Amino acid sequence: VPDVVKVFIDSGQELPALTRGLIAASAGLQAHGLLMLLLVAGAAVGVHLALRRPATRLAWHGLQLRLPVVGKVLRASNCTRFTSTLAILGRSGVPLVDALEIAAEVVANQRIRTSLKDVARSVREGGGLTRALERSGHFPPMMLYLIASGERSGELDAMLDRAATQQETQLANRIAMLVGLFEPAMLVFMGASVLLIVLAILMPILSLNQLIT
């Protein structure tokens, strides 16, 4: 690119917009790269400090759940962890209400943890587990169906374990699919980047050839 720029400067011709943009971006990174790095680091530290506040962390975790693809993965992961822990506690003889409160603490997402504490409160007041989990809005229908079957049959611990295993399998398949899509997406991104650079070099050369002819 610098060689192309030198030719155009010598000929007095104006560079194409794409080439000027590429040169400006390169010059900006060279001149202000360290400052930009410091700003990014400062922003990361500021976000980390802000997330220490419970209200900010709760809002951030709620935003994560609303993201198109990441939200479903996070919700499935947290629900699987909760259900698996609840099944282990139930088999260990822990009362259901106490098991719900303990299992809620292993959930990483603050928004889901708050709703699960409401589930424990509802069950303590005499409500059904399946209905309370359904009101939380975080559990998939199949998992709710298995938990409801366990409540009706008196085999809640076994059905909780089965629901957690099934959800874990679905989560692993979904993550594998996302990882499989990541490689072609990176190839497309790198190809587009190289294409822009090549166009930024070729466009002024073609323009110069047209002027000569």
Tab-separated table of C-alpha atoms in Angstrom:
chain	number	residue	atom	x	y	z
A	1	VAL	CA	0.000	0.000	0.000
A	2	PRO	CA	2.745	2.563	0.745
A	3	ASP	CA	4.300	1.866	-2.688
A	4	VAL	CA	0.940	2.464	-4.364
A	5	VAL	CA	0.447	5.663	-2.398
A	6	LYS	CA	3.892	6.910	-3.460
A	7	VAL	CA	3.028	6.390	-7.135
A	8	PHE	CA	-0.232	8.318	-6.784
A	9	ILE	CA	1.424	11.131	-4.880
A	10	ASP	CA	4.042	11.432	-7.635
A	11	SER	CA	1.321	11.436	-10.320
A	12	GLY	CA	-0.881	13.901	-8.420
A	13	GLN	CA	-3.948	11.647	-8.639
A	14	GLU	CA	-6.457	11.146	-5.826
A	15	LEU	CA	-6.591	7.753	-4.114
A	16	PRO	CA	-9.878	5.763	-4.033
A	17	ALA	CA	-11.982	6.040	-0.872
A	18	LEU	CA	-11.304	2.447	0.214
A	19	THR	CA	-7.542	2.923	-0.053
A	20	ARG	CA	-7.706	6.227	1.845
A	21	GLY	CA	-9.740	4.526	4.574
A	22	LEU	CA	-7.241	1.675	4.896
A	23	ILE	CA	-4.335	4.129	5.117
A	24	ALA	CA	-6.180	6.240	7.693
A	25	ALA	CA	-6.943	3.170	9.822
A	26	SER	CA	-3.304	2.053	9.661
A	27	ALA	CA	-2.025	5.536	10.521
A	28	GLY	CA	-4.520	5.830	13.375
A	29	LEU	CA	-3.422	2.531	14.900
A	30	GLN	CA	0.236	3.501	14.602
A	31	ALA	CA	-0.305	6.922	16.162
A	32	HIS	CA	-2.871	6.073	18.844
A	33	GLY	CA	-2.552	2.294	19.278
A	34	LEU	CA	-1.178	2.512	22.818
A	35	LEU	CA	-3.866	4.992	23.863
A	36	MET	CA	-6.585	2.776	22.410
A	37	LEU	CA	-5.153	-0.225	24.273
A	38	LEU	CA	-5.165	1.738	27.532
A	39	LEU	CA	-8.778	2.822	26.914
A	40	VAL	CA	-9.846	-0.780	26.312
A	41	ALA	CA	-8.060	-1.917	29.471
A	42	GLY	CA	-9.650	0.909	31.461
A	43	ALA	CA	-13.082	0.032	30.127
A	44	ALA	CA	-12.564	-3.623	31.102
A	45	VAL	CA	-11.580	-2.625	34.627
A	46	GLY	CA	-14.578	-0.282	34.853
A	47	VAL	CA	-16.972	-3.037	33.755
A	48	HIS	CA	-15.430	-5.439	36.283
A	49	LEU	CA	-15.907	-2.933	39.098
A	50	ALA	CA	-19.461	-2.132	37.986
A	51	LEU	CA	-20.408	-5.822	37.982
A	52	ARG	CA	-19.529	-6.002	41.668
A	53	ARG	CA	-22.705	-4.044	42.389
A	54	PRO	CA	-25.657	-6.452	42.827
A	55	ALA	CA	-28.090	-4.327	40.799
A	56	THR	CA	-25.671	-3.956	37.880
A	57	ARG	CA	-24.771	-7.652	37.955
A	58	LEU	CA	-28.458	-8.608	37.999
A	59	ALA	CA	-29.153	-6.397	34.974
A	60	TRP	CA	-26.133	-7.782	33.126
A	61	HIS	CA	-27.157	-11.386	33.778
A	62	GLY	CA	-30.663	-10.579	32.577
A	63	LEU	CA	-29.210	-9.114	29.374
A	64	GLN	CA	-27.158	-12.274	28.831
A	65	LEU	CA	-30.328	-14.384	28.882
A	66	ARG	CA	-31.903	-12.197	26.181
A	67	LEU	CA	-29.035	-12.677	23.714
A	68	PRO	CA	-30.107	-14.688	20.616
A	69	VAL	CA	-27.880	-17.774	20.889
A	70	VAL	CA	-25.810	-17.285	24.018
A	71	GLY	CA	-28.922	-16.774	26.145
A	72	LYS	CA	-30.306	-20.237	25.363
A	73	VAL	CA	-26.973	-21.889	26.104
A	74	LEU	CA	-26.583	-20.050	29.422
A	75	ARG	CA	-30.160	-20.833	30.456
A	76	ALA	CA	-29.762	-24.523	29.609
A	77	SER	CA	-26.427	-24.734	31.423
A	78	ASN	CA	-27.745	-23.153	34.615
A	79	CYS	CA	-30.943	-25.220	34.621
A	80	THR	CA	-28.925	-28.419	34.109
A	81	ARG	CA	-26.617	-27.560	36.990
A	82	PHE	CA	-29.565	-26.776	39.264
A	83	THR	CA	-31.497	-29.951	38.390
A	84	SER	CA	-28.447	-32.194	38.739
A	85	THR	CA	-27.599	-30.730	42.151
A	86	LEU	CA	-31.213	-31.047	43.256
A	87	ALA	CA	-31.236	-34.737	42.275
A	88	ILE	CA	-28.024	-35.406	44.231
A	89	LEU	CA	-29.376	-33.649	47.326
A	90	GLY	CA	-32.672	-35.524	47.075
A	91	ARG	CA	-30.907	-38.901	46.926
A	92	SER	CA	-28.870	-37.853	49.962
A	93	GLY	CA	-32.014	-37.395	52.015
A	94	VAL	CA	-32.078	-33.586	52.112
A	95	PRO	CA	-35.629	-32.199	52.429
A	96	LEU	CA	-36.960	-30.742	49.185
A	97	VAL	CA	-37.241	-27.130	50.392
A	98	ASP	CA	-33.692	-27.152	51.785
A	99	ALA	CA	-32.433	-28.874	48.624
A	100	LEU	CA	-34.044	-26.182	46.459
A	101	GLU	CA	-32.341	-23.402	48.417
A	102	ILE	CA	-28.957	-25.133	48.281
A	103	ALA	CA	-29.249	-25.998	44.581
A	104	ALA	CA	-30.166	-22.390	43.770
A	105	GLU	CA	-26.812	-21.254	45.167
A	106	VAL	CA	-24.853	-23.250	42.564
A	107	VAL	CA	-26.534	-21.346	39.715
A	108	ALA	CA	-24.129	-18.776	38.271
A	109	ASN	CA	-26.697	-16.500	36.626
A	110	GLN	CA	-28.074	-14.076	39.203
A	111	ARG	CA	-31.389	-13.627	37.400
A	112	ILE	CA	-32.084	-17.362	37.332
A	113	ARG	CA	-30.882	-17.769	40.933
A	114	THR	CA	-33.364	-15.139	42.118
A	115	SER	CA	-36.250	-16.884	40.372
A	116	LEU	CA	-35.199	-20.256	41.816
A	117	LYS	CA	-35.258	-18.809	45.307
A	118	ASP	CA	-38.842	-17.786	44.571
A	119	VAL	CA	-39.465	-21.417	43.573
A	120	ALA	CA	-38.162	-22.593	46.952
A	121	ARG	CA	-40.384	-20.065	48.702
A	122	SER	CA	-43.414	-21.240	46.738
A	123	VAL	CA	-42.764	-24.897	47.583
A	124	ARG	CA	-42.288	-24.017	51.247
A	125	GLU	CA	-45.735	-22.418	51.189
A	126	GLY	CA	-47.282	-25.634	49.866
A	127	GLY	CA	-47.108	-25.149	46.086
A	128	GLY	CA	-46.083	-27.819	43.601
A	129	LEU	CA	-42.528	-27.984	42.318
A	130	THR	CA	-43.410	-28.304	38.642
A	131	ARG	CA	-45.838	-25.393	38.712
A	132	ALA	CA	-43.306	-23.182	40.494
A	133	LEU	CA	-40.549	-24.079	38.014
A	134	GLU	CA	-42.919	-23.399	35.125
A	135	ARG	CA	-43.689	-19.931	36.489
A	136	SER	CA	-39.974	-19.143	36.612
A	137	GLY	CA	-39.903	-19.320	32.799
A	138	HIS	CA	-36.405	-20.801	32.552
A	139	PHE	CA	-37.023	-24.535	32.247
A	140	PRO	CA	-37.781	-26.239	28.895
A	141	PRO	CA	-41.075	-28.121	28.487
A	142	MET	CA	-39.491	-31.597	28.349
A	143	MET	CA	-37.659	-31.045	31.613
A	144	LEU	CA	-40.873	-29.818	33.247
A	145	TYR	CA	-42.697	-32.881	31.924
A	146	LEU	CA	-40.139	-35.261	33.446
A	147	ILE	CA	-40.208	-33.439	36.791
A	148	ALA	CA	-44.012	-33.534	36.808
A	149	SER	CA	-43.916	-37.275	36.119
A	150	GLY	CA	-41.541	-37.725	39.048
A	151	GLU	CA	-43.840	-35.771	41.338
A	152	ARG	CA	-46.860	-37.868	40.381
A	153	SER	CA	-45.077	-41.210	40.624
A	154	GLY	CA	-43.099	-40.459	43.789
A	155	GLU	CA	-39.775	-40.908	41.967
A	156	LEU	CA	-38.784	-37.264	41.849
A	157	ASP	CA	-35.058	-37.849	42.436
A	158	ALA	CA	-34.760	-40.339	39.563
A	159	MET	CA	-36.707	-38.107	37.167
A	160	LEU	CA	-34.649	-35.063	38.174
A	161	ASP	CA	-31.497	-36.999	37.360
A	162	ARG	CA	-32.968	-38.141	34.043
A	163	ALA	CA	-34.044	-34.588	33.169
A	164	ALA	CA	-30.560	-33.251	33.983
A	165	THR	CA	-28.901	-35.945	31.851
A	166	GLN	CA	-31.186	-35.281	28.896
A	167	GLN	CA	-30.682	-31.520	29.120
A	168	GLU	CA	-26.920	-31.977	29.433
A	169	THR	CA	-26.888	-34.070	26.241
A	170	GLN	CA	-28.865	-31.421	24.360
A	171	LEU	CA	-26.556	-28.708	25.688
A	172	ALA	CA	-23.445	-30.625	24.562
A	173	ASN	CA	-24.924	-31.056	21.088
A	174	ARG	CA	-25.771	-27.367	20.867
A	175	ILE	CA	-22.274	-26.323	21.954
A	176	ALA	CA	-20.731	-28.734	19.455
A	177	MET	CA	-22.855	-27.195	16.705
A	178	LEU	CA	-21.785	-23.662	17.688
A	179	VAL	CA	-18.126	-24.668	17.744
A	180	GLY	CA	-18.576	-26.288	14.329
A	181	LEU	CA	-20.002	-23.035	12.953
A	182	PHE	CA	-17.199	-20.944	14.444
A	183	GLU	CA	-14.480	-22.183	12.058
A	184	PRO	CA	-16.300	-21.351	8.782
A	185	ALA	CA	-17.382	-18.023	10.266
A	186	MET	CA	-13.746	-17.159	10.997
A	187	LEU	CA	-12.755	-18.223	7.475
A	188	VAL	CA	-15.415	-15.928	5.998
A	189	PHE	CA	-14.266	-13.053	8.228
A	190	MET	CA	-10.594	-13.510	7.335
A	191	GLY	CA	-11.464	-13.861	3.642
A	192	ALA	CA	-13.468	-10.631	3.720
A	193	SER	CA	-10.583	-8.831	5.467
A	194	VAL	CA	-8.069	-10.010	2.881
A	195	LEU	CA	-10.474	-9.068	0.074
A	196	LEU	CA	-10.747	-5.501	1.389
A	197	ILE	CA	-6.965	-5.165	1.558
A	198	VAL	CA	-6.540	-6.567	-1.957
A	199	LEU	CA	-9.221	-4.228	-3.318
A	200	ALA	CA	-7.565	-1.277	-1.560
A	201	ILE	CA	-4.351	-2.113	-3.435
A	202	LEU	CA	-5.830	-3.049	-6.815
A	203	MET	CA	-8.326	-0.198	-7.177
A	204	PRO	CA	-5.708	2.584	-7.373
A	205	ILE	CA	-3.551	0.463	-9.721
A	206	LEU	CA	-6.510	-0.066	-12.063
A	207	SER	CA	-7.370	3.616	-11.877
A	208	LEU	CA	-3.801	4.517	-12.738
A	209	ASN	CA	-3.814	2.136	-15.726
A	210	GLN	CA	-7.003	3.736	-17.019
A	211	LEU	CA	-5.446	7.168	-16.753
A	212	ILE	CA	-2.384	5.991	-18.679
A	213	THR	CA	-4.461	4.418	-21.431
